[in-house]
PDB file of C-alpha atoms in Angstrom:
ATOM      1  CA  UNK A 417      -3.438   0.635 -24.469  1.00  0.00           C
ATOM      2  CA  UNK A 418      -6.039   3.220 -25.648  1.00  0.00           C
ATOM      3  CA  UNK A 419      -5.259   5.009 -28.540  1.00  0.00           C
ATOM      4  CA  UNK A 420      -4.686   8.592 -27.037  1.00  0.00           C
ATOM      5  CA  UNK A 421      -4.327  11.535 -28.525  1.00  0.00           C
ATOM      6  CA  UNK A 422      -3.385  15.262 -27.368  1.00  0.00           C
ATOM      7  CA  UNK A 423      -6.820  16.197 -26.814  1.00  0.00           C
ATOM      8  CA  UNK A 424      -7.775  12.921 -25.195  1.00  0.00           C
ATOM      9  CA  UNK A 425      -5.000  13.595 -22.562  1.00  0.00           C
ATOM     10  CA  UNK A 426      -6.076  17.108 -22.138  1.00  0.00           C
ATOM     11  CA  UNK A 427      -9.786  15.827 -21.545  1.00  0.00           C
ATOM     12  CA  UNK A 428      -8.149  12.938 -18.558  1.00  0.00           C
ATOM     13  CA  UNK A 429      -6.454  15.619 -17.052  1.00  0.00           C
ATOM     14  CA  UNK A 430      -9.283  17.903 -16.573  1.00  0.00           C
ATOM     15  CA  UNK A 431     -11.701  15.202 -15.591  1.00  0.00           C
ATOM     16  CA  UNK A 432      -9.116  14.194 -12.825  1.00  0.00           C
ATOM     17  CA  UNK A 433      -9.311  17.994 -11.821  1.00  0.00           C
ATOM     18  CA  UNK A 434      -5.725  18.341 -13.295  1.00  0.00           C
ATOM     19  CA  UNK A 435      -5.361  21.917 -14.797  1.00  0.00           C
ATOM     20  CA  UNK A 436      -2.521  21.180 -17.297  1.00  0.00           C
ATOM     21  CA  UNK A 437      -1.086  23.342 -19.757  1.00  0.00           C
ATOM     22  CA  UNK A 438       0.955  21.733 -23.235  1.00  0.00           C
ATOM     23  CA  UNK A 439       4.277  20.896 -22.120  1.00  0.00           C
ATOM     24  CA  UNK A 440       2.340  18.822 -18.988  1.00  0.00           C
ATOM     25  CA  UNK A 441      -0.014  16.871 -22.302  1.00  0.00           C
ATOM     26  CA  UNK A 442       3.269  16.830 -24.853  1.00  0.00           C
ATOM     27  CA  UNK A 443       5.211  14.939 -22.523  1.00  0.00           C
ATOM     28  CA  UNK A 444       2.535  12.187 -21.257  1.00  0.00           C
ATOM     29  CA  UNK A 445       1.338  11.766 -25.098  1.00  0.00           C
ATOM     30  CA  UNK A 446       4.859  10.921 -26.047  1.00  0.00           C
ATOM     31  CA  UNK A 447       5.926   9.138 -22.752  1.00  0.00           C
ATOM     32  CA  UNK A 448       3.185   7.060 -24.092  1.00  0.00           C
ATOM     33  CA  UNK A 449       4.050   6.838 -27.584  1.00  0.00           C
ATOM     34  CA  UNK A 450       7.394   6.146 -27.501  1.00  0.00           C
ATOM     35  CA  UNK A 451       7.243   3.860 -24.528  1.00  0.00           C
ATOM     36  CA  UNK A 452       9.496   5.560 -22.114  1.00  0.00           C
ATOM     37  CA  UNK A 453      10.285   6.261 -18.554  1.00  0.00           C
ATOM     38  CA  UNK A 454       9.057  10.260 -17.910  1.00  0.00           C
ATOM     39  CA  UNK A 455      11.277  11.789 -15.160  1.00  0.00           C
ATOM     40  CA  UNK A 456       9.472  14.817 -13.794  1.00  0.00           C
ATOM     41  CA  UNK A 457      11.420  17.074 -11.898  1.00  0.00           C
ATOM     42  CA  UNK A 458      10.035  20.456  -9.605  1.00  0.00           C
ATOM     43  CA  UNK A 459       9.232  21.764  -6.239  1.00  0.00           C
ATOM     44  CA  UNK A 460       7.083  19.805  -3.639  1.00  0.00           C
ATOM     45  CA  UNK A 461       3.414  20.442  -4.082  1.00  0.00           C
ATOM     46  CA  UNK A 462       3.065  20.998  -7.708  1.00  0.00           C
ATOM     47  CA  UNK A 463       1.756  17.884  -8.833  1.00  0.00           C
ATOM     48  CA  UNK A 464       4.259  15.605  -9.946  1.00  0.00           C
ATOM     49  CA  UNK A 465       2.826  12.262  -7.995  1.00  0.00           C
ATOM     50  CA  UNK A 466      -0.839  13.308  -9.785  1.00  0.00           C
ATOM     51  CA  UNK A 467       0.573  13.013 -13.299  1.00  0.00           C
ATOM     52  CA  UNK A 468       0.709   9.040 -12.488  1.00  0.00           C
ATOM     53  CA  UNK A 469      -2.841   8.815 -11.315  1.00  0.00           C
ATOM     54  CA  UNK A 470      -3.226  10.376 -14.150  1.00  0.00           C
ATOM     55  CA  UNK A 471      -1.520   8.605 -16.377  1.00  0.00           C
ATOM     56  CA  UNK A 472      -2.931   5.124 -14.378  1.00  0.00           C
ATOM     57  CA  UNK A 473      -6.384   6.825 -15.794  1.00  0.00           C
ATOM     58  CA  UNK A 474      -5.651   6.947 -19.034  1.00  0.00           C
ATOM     59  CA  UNK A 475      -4.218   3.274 -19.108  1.00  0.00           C
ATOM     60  CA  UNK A 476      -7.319   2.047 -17.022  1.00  0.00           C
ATOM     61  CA  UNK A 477      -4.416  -0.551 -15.344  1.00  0.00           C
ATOM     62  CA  UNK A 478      -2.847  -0.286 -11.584  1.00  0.00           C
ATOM     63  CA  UNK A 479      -0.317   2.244 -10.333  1.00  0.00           C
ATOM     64  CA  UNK A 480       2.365   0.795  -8.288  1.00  0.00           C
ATOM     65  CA  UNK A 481       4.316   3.009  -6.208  1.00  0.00           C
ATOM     66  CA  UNK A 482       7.841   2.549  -5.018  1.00  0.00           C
ATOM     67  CA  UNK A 483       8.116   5.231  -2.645  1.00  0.00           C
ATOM     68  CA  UNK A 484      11.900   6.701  -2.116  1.00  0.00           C
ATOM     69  CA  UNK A 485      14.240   7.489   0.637  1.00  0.00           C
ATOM     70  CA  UNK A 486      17.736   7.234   2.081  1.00  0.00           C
ATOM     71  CA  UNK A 487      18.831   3.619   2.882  1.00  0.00           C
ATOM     72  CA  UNK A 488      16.420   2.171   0.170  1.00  0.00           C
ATOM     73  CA  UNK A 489      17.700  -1.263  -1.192  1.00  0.00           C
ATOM     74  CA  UNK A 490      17.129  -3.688  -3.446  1.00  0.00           C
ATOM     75  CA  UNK A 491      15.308  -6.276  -1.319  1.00  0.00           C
ATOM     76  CA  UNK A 492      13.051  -3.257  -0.018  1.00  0.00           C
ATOM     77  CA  UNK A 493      12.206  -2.425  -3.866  1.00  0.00           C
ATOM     78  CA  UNK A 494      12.026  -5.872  -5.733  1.00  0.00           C
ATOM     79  CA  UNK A 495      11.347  -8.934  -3.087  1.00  0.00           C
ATOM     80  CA  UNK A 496      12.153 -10.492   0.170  1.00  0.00           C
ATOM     81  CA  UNK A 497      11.843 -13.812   1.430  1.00  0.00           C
ATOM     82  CA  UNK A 498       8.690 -14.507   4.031  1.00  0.00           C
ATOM     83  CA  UNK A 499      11.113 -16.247   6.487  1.00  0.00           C
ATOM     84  CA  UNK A 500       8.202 -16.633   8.725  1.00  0.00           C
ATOM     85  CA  UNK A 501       5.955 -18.568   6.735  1.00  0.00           C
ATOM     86  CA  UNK A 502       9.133 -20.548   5.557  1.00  0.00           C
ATOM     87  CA  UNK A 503       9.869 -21.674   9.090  1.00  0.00           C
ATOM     88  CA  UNK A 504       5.978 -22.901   9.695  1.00  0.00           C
ATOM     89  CA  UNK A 505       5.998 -24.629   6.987  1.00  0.00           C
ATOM     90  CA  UNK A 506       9.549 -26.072   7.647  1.00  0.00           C
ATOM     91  CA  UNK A 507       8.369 -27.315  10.964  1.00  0.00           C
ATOM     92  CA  UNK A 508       4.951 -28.861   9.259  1.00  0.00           C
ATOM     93  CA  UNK A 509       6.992 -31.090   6.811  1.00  0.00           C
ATOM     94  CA  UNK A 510       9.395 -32.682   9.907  1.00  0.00           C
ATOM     95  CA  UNK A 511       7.281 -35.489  10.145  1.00  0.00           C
ATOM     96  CA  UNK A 512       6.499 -35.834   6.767  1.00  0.00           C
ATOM     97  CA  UNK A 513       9.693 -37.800   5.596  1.00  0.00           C
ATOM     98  CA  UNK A 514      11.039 -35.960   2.517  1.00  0.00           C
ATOM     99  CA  UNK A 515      14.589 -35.882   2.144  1.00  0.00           C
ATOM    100  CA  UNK A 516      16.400 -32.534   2.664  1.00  0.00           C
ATOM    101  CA  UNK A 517      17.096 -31.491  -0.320  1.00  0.00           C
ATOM    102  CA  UNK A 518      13.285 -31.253  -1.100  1.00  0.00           C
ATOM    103  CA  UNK A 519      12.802 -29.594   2.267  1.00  0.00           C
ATOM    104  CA  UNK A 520      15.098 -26.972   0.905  1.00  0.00           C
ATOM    105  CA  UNK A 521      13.053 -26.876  -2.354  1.00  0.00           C
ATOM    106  CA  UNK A 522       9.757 -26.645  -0.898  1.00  0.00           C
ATOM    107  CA  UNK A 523      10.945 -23.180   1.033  1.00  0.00           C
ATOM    108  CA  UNK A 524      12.161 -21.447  -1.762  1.00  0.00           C
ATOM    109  CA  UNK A 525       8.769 -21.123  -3.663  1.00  0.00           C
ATOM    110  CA  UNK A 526       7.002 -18.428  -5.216  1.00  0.00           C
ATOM    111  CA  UNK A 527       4.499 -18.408  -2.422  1.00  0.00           C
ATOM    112  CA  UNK A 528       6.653 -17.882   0.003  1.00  0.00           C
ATOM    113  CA  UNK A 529       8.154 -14.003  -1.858  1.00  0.00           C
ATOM    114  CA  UNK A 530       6.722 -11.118  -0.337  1.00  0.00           C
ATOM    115  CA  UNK A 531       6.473  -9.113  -3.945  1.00  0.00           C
ATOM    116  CA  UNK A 532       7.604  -5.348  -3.726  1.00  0.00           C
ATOM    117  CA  UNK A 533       7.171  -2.941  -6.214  1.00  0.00           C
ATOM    118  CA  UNK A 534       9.258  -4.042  -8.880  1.00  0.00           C
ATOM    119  CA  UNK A 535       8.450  -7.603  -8.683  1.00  0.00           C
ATOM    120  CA  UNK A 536       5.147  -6.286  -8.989  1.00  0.00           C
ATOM    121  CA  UNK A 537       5.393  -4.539 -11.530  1.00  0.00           C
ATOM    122  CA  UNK A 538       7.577  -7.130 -13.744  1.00  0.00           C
ATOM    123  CA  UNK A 539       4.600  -9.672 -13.167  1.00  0.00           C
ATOM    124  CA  UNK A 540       1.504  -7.436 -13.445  1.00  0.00           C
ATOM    125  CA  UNK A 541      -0.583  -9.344 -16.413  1.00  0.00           C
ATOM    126  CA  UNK A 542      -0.897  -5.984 -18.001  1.00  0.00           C
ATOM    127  CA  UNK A 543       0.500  -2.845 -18.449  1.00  0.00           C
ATOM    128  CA  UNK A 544       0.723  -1.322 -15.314  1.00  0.00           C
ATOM    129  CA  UNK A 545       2.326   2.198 -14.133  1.00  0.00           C
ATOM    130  CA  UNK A 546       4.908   2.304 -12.175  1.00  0.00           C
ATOM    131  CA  UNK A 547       5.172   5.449 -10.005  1.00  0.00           C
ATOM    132  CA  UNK A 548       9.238   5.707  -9.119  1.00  0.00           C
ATOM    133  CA  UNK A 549       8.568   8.828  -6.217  1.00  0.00           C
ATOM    134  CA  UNK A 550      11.163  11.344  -5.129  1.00  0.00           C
ATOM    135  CA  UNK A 551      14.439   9.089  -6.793  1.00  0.00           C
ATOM    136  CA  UNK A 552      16.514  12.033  -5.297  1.00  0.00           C
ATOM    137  CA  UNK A 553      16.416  10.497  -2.154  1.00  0.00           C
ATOM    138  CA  UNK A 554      17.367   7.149  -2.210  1.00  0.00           C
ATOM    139  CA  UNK A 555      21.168   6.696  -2.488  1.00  0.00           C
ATOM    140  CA  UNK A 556      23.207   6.395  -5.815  1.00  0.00           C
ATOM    141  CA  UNK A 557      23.389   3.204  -5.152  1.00  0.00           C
ATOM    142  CA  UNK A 558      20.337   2.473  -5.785  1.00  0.00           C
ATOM    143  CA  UNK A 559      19.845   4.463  -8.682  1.00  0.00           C
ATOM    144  CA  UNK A 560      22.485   2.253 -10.297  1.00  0.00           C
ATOM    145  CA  UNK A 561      20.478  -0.735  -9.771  1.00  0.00           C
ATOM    146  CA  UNK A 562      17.540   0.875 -10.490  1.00  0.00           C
ATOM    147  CA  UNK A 563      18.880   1.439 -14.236  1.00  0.00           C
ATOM    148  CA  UNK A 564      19.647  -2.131 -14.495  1.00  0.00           C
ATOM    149  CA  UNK A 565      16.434  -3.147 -14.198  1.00  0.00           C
ATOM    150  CA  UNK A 566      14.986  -0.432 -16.110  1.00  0.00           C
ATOM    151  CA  UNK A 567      17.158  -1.335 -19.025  1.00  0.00           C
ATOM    152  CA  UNK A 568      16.604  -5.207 -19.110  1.00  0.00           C
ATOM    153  CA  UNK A 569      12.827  -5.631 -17.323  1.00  0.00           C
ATOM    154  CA  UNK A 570      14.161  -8.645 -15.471  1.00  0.00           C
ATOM    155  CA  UNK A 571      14.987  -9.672 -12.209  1.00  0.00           C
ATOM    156  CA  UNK A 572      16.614 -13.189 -11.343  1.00  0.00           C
ATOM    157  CA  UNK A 573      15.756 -14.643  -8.223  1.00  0.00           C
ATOM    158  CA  UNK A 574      19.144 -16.814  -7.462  1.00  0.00           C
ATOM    159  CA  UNK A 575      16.351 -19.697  -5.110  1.00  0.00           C
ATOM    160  CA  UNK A 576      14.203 -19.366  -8.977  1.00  0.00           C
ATOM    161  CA  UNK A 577      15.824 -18.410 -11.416  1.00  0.00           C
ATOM    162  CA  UNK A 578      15.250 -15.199 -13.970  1.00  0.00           C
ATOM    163  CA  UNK A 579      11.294 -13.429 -14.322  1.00  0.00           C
ATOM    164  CA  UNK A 580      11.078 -11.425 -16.873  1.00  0.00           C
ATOM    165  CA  UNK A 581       8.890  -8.782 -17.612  1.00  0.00           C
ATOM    166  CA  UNK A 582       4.813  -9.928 -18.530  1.00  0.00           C
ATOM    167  CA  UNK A 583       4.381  -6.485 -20.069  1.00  0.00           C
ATOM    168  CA  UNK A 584       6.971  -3.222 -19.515  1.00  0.00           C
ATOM    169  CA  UNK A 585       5.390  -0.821 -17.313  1.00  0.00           C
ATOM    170  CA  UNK A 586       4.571   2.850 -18.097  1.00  0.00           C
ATOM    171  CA  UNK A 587       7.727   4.489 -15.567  1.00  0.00           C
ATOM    172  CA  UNK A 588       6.521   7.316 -14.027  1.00  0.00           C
ATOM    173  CA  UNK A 589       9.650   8.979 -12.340  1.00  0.00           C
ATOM    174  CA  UNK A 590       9.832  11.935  -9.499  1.00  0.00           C
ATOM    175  CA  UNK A 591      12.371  14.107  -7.831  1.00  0.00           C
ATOM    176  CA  UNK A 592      12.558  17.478  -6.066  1.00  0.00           C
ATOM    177  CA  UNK A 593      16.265  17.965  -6.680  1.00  0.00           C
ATOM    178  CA  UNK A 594      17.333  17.209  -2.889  1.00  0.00           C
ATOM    179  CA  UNK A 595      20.550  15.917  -4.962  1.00  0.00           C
ATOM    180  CA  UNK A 596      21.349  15.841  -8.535  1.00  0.00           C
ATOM    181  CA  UNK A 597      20.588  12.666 -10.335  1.00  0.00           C
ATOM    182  CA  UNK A 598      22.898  10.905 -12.684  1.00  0.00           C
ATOM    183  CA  UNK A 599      23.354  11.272 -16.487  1.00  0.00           C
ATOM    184  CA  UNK A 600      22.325   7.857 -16.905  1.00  0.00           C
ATOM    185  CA  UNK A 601      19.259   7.890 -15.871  1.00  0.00           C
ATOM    186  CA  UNK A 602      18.010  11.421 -17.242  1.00  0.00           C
ATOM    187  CA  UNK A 603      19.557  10.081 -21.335  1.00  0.00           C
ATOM    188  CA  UNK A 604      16.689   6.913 -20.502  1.00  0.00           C
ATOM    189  CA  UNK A 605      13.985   9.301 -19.851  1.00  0.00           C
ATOM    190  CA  UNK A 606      11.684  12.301 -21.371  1.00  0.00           C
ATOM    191  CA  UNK A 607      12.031  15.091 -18.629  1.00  0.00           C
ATOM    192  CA  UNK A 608       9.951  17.497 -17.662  1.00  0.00           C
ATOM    193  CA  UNK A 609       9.460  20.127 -15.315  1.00  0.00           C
ATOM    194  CA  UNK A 610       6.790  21.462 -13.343  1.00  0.00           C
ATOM    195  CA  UNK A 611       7.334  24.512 -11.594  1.00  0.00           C
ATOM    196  CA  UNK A 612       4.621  26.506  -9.417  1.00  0.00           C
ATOM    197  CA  UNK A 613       1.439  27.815 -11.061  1.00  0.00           C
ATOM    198  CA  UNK A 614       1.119  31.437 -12.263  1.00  0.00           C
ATOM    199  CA  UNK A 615      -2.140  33.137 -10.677  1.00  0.00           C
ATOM    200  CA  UNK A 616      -4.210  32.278 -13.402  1.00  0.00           C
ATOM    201  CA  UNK A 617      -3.670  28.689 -13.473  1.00  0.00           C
ATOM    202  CA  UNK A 618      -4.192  28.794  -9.473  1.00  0.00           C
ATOM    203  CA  UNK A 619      -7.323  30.149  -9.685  1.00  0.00           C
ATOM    204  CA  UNK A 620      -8.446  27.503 -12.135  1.00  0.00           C
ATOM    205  CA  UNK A 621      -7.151  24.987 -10.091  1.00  0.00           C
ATOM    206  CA  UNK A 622      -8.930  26.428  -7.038  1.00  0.00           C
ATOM    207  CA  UNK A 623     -12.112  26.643  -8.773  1.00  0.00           C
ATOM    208  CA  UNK A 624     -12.017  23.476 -10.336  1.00  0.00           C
ATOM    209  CA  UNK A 625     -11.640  21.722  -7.626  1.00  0.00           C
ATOM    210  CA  UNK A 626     -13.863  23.945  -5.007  1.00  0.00           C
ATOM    211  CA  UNK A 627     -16.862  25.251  -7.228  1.00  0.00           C
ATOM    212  CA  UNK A 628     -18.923  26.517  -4.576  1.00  0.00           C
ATOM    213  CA  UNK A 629     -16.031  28.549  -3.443  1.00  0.00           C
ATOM    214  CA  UNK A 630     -16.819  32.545  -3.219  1.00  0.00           C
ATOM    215  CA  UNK A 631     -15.200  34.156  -6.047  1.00  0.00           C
ATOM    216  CA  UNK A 632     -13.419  37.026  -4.336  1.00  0.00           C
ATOM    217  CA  UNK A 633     -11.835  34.456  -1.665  1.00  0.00           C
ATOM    218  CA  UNK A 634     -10.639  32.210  -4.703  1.00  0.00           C
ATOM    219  CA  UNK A 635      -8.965  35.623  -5.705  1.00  0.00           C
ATOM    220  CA  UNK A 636      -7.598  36.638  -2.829  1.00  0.00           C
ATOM    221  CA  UNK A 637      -6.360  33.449  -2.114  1.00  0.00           C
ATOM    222  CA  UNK A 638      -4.149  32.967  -5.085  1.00  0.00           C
ATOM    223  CA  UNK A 639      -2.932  36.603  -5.334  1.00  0.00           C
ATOM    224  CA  UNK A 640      -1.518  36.255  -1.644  1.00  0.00           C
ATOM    225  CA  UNK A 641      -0.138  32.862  -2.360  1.00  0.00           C
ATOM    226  CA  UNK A 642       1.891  34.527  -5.610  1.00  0.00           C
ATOM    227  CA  UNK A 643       3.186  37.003  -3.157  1.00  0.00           C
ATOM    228  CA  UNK A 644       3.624  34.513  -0.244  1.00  0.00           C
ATOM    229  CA  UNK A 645       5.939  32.674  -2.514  1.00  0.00           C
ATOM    230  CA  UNK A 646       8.463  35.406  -3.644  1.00  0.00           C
ATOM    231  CA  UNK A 647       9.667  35.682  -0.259  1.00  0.00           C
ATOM    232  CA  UNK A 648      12.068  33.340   1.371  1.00  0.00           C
ATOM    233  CA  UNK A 649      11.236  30.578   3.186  1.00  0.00           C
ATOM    234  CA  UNK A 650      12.262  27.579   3.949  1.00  0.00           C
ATOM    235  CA  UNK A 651       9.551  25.585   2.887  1.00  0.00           C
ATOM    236  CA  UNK A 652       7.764  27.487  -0.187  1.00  0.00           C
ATOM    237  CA  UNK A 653       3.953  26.634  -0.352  1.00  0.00           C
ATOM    238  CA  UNK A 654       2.971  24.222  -2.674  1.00  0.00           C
ATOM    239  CA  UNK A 655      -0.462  24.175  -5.360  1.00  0.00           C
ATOM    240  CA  UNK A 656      -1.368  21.339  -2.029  1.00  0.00           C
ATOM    241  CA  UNK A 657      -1.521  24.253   0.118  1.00  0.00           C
ATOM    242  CA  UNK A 658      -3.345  26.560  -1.547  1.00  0.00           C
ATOM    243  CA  UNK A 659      -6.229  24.311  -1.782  1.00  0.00           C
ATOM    244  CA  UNK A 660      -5.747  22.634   1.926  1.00  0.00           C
ATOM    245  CA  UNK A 661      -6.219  26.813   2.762  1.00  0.00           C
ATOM    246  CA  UNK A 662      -9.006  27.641   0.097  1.00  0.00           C
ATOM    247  CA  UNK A 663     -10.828  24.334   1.404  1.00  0.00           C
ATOM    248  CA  UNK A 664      -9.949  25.469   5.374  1.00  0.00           C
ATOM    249  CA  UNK A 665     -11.408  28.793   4.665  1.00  0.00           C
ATOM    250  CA  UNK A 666     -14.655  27.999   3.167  1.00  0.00           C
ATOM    251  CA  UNK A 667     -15.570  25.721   5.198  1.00  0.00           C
ATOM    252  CA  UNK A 668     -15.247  28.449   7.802  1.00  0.00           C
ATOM    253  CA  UNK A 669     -17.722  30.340   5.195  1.00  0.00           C
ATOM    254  CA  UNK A 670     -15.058  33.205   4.615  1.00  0.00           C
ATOM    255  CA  UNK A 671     -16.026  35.411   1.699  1.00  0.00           C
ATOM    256  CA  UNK A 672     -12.682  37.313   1.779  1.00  0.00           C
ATOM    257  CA  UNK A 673      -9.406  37.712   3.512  1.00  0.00           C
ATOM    258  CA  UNK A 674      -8.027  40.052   5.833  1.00  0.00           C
ATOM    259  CA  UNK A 675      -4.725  40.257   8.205  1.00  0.00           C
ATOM    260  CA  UNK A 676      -6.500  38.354  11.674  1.00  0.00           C
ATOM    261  CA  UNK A 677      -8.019  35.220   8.853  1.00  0.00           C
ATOM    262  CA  UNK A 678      -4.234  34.762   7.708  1.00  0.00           C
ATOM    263  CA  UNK A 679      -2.737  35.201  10.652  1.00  0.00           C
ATOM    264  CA  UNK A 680      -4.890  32.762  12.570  1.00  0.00           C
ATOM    265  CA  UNK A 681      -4.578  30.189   9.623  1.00  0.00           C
ATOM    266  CA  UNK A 682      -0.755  30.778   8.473  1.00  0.00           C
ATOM    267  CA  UNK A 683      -0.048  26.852   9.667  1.00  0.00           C
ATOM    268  CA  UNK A 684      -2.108  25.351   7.026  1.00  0.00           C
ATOM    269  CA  UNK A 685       0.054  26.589   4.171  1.00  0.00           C
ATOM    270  CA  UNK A 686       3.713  27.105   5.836  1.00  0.00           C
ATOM    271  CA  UNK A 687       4.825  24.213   7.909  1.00  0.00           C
ATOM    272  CA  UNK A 688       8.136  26.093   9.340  1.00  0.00           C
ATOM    273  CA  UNK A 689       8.361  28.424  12.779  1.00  0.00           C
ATOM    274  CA  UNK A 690      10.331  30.340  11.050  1.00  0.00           C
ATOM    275  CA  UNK A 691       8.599  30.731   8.017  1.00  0.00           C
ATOM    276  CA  UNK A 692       5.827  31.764  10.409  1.00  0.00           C
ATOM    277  CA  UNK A 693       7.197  33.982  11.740  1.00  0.00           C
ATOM    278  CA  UNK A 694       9.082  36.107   9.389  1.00  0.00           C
ATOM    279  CA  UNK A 695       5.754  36.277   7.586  1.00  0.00           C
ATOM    280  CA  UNK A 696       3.976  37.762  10.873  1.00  0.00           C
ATOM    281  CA  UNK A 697       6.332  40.502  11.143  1.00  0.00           C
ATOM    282  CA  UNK A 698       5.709  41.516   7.526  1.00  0.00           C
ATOM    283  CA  UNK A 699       1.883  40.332   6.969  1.00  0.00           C
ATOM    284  CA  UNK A 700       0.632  44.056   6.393  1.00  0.00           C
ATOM    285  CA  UNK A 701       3.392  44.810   3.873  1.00  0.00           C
ATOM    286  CA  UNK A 702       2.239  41.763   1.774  1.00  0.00           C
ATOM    287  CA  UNK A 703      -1.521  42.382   1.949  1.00  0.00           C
ATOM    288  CA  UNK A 704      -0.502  45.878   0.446  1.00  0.00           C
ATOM    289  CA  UNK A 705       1.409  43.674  -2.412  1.00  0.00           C
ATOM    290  CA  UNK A 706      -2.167  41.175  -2.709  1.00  0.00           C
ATOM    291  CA  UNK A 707      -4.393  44.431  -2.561  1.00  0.00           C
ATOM    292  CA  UNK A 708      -6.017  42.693   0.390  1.00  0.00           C
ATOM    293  CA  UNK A 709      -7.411  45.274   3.367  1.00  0.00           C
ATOM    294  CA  UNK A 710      -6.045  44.813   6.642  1.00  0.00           C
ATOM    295  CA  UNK A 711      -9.395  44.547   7.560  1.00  0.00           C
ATOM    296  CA  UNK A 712     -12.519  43.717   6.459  1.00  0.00           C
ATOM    297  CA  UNK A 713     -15.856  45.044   7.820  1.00  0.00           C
ATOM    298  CA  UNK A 714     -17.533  42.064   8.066  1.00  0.00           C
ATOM    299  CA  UNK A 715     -17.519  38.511   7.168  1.00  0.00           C
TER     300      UNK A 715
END
């Protein structure tokens, strides 16, 4: 591993366009230090899946996802058996006069495991991150066995026997609080949370990572999206959609905002009717919040 520092951090995270502030670098530095799993917790959009291609940056290894959701099991996460190539090559050795018992053997070999995730990242040669996203939605079930592996780095194969861990991975855990997780698991990990950007971090996010943007758009932009997200909605606007909008409107070569550019262009930053809607009806009350004119003379 590289020997970071604060400032080394700080410098990855900029050069991956990641505007951070010091609880974001505290908690990678001593995820890193210390060696443990970092649960990051906060509302879609703000960034919590970056952090581990971040972090996969700063480790110059792999990043291994195991991507979340209800019904998740254990075969889906660690292995499963490739009972397709196990049958061809079960029908290849009829003829070849082994006895049964080395039939049975031969199909219960390494070759034939289709390696998920974990597996993965148990064998990777070197240290590797592992990117646990949105835990909150798998069952508690699964979080249960996910602890047991976390805690021993092992996983026994009953056809193999027990693999155990080439190098412990660099855990990189998500959730947006769709359900609460378990004690358990938050004592194993550092925690942090990442909520939505004030304006001035949007704006630096926004230039960063649209330079040529005009100024007074970039503004605009982030001033209506501070507004936009005190109201309620169903699905609040994430740091994603501000710059899937900033990037939509200057490619359109907008140099400011008025009430027809948001209104034709709501869908690119709130993905509900509803929250469509409701917005609509109240558009020229929030442009009077941003300080944006209803209309502007020309574009």
């Amino acid at each position: 591993m590289l020997d970071v520092t604060l400032e080394s951090i700080r410098g990855l995270l900029f050069e991956q366009g990641y505007i951070t502030d010091h609880s974001i670098e505290m908690a990678l530095f001593l995820s890193l230090k210390l060696q443990k799993p970092l649960l990051i917790e906060g509302p879609a959009g703000v960034g919590k899946t970056e952090i581990a291609k971040v972090m996969t940056q700063i480790l110059e290894t792999e990043l291994i996802r195991l991507q979340c959701y209800e019904g998740l099991d254990a075969s889906q996460a660690l292995y499963e058996w490739n009972y397709q190539r196990q049958l061809l090559h079960l029908k290849a050795s009829e003829e070849s006069g082994i006895s049964v018992e080395e039939k049975e053997k031969g199909l219960f070999d390494e070759k034939f495991l289709l390696k998920r995730p974990l597996l993965k990242a148990i064998q990777s040669p070197q240290k590797c991150v592992l990117l646990i996203d949105e835990i909150d939605r798998a069952d508690e079930e699964f979080e249960s066995f996910l602890l047991e592996v976390l805690s021993d780095w092992q996983i026994t194969i009953p056809e193999i026997g027990t693999i155990h861990a080439s190098s412990i991975p660099q855990v990189i855990v998500t959730g947006n609080r769709v359900r609460e997780l378990s004690e358990a698991l938050r004592r194993r990990c550092l925690y942090l949370w990442i909520d939505y950007p004030d304006f001035e971090k949007e704006l630096m996010i926004v230039r960063h990572r649209l330079p040529n943007i005009d100024a007074k758009l970039a503004e605009q932009i982030c001033r209506f999206m501070q507004v936009l997200r005190a109201q309620k909605l169903e699905k609040t606007p994430g740091i994603a959609e501000t710059l899937d909008w900033a990037t939509a409107l200057a490619t359109l070569h907008f140099s400011a905002l008025d009430k027809n550019i948001i209104e034709s262009t709501l869908g690119v930053i709130l993905k509900d009717w509803k929250d469509i809607r409701a917005i609509q009806l109240s558009l020229s009350e929030l442009l009077d919040k941003t300080g944006v004119q209803s209309k502007v003379d020309s574009i």
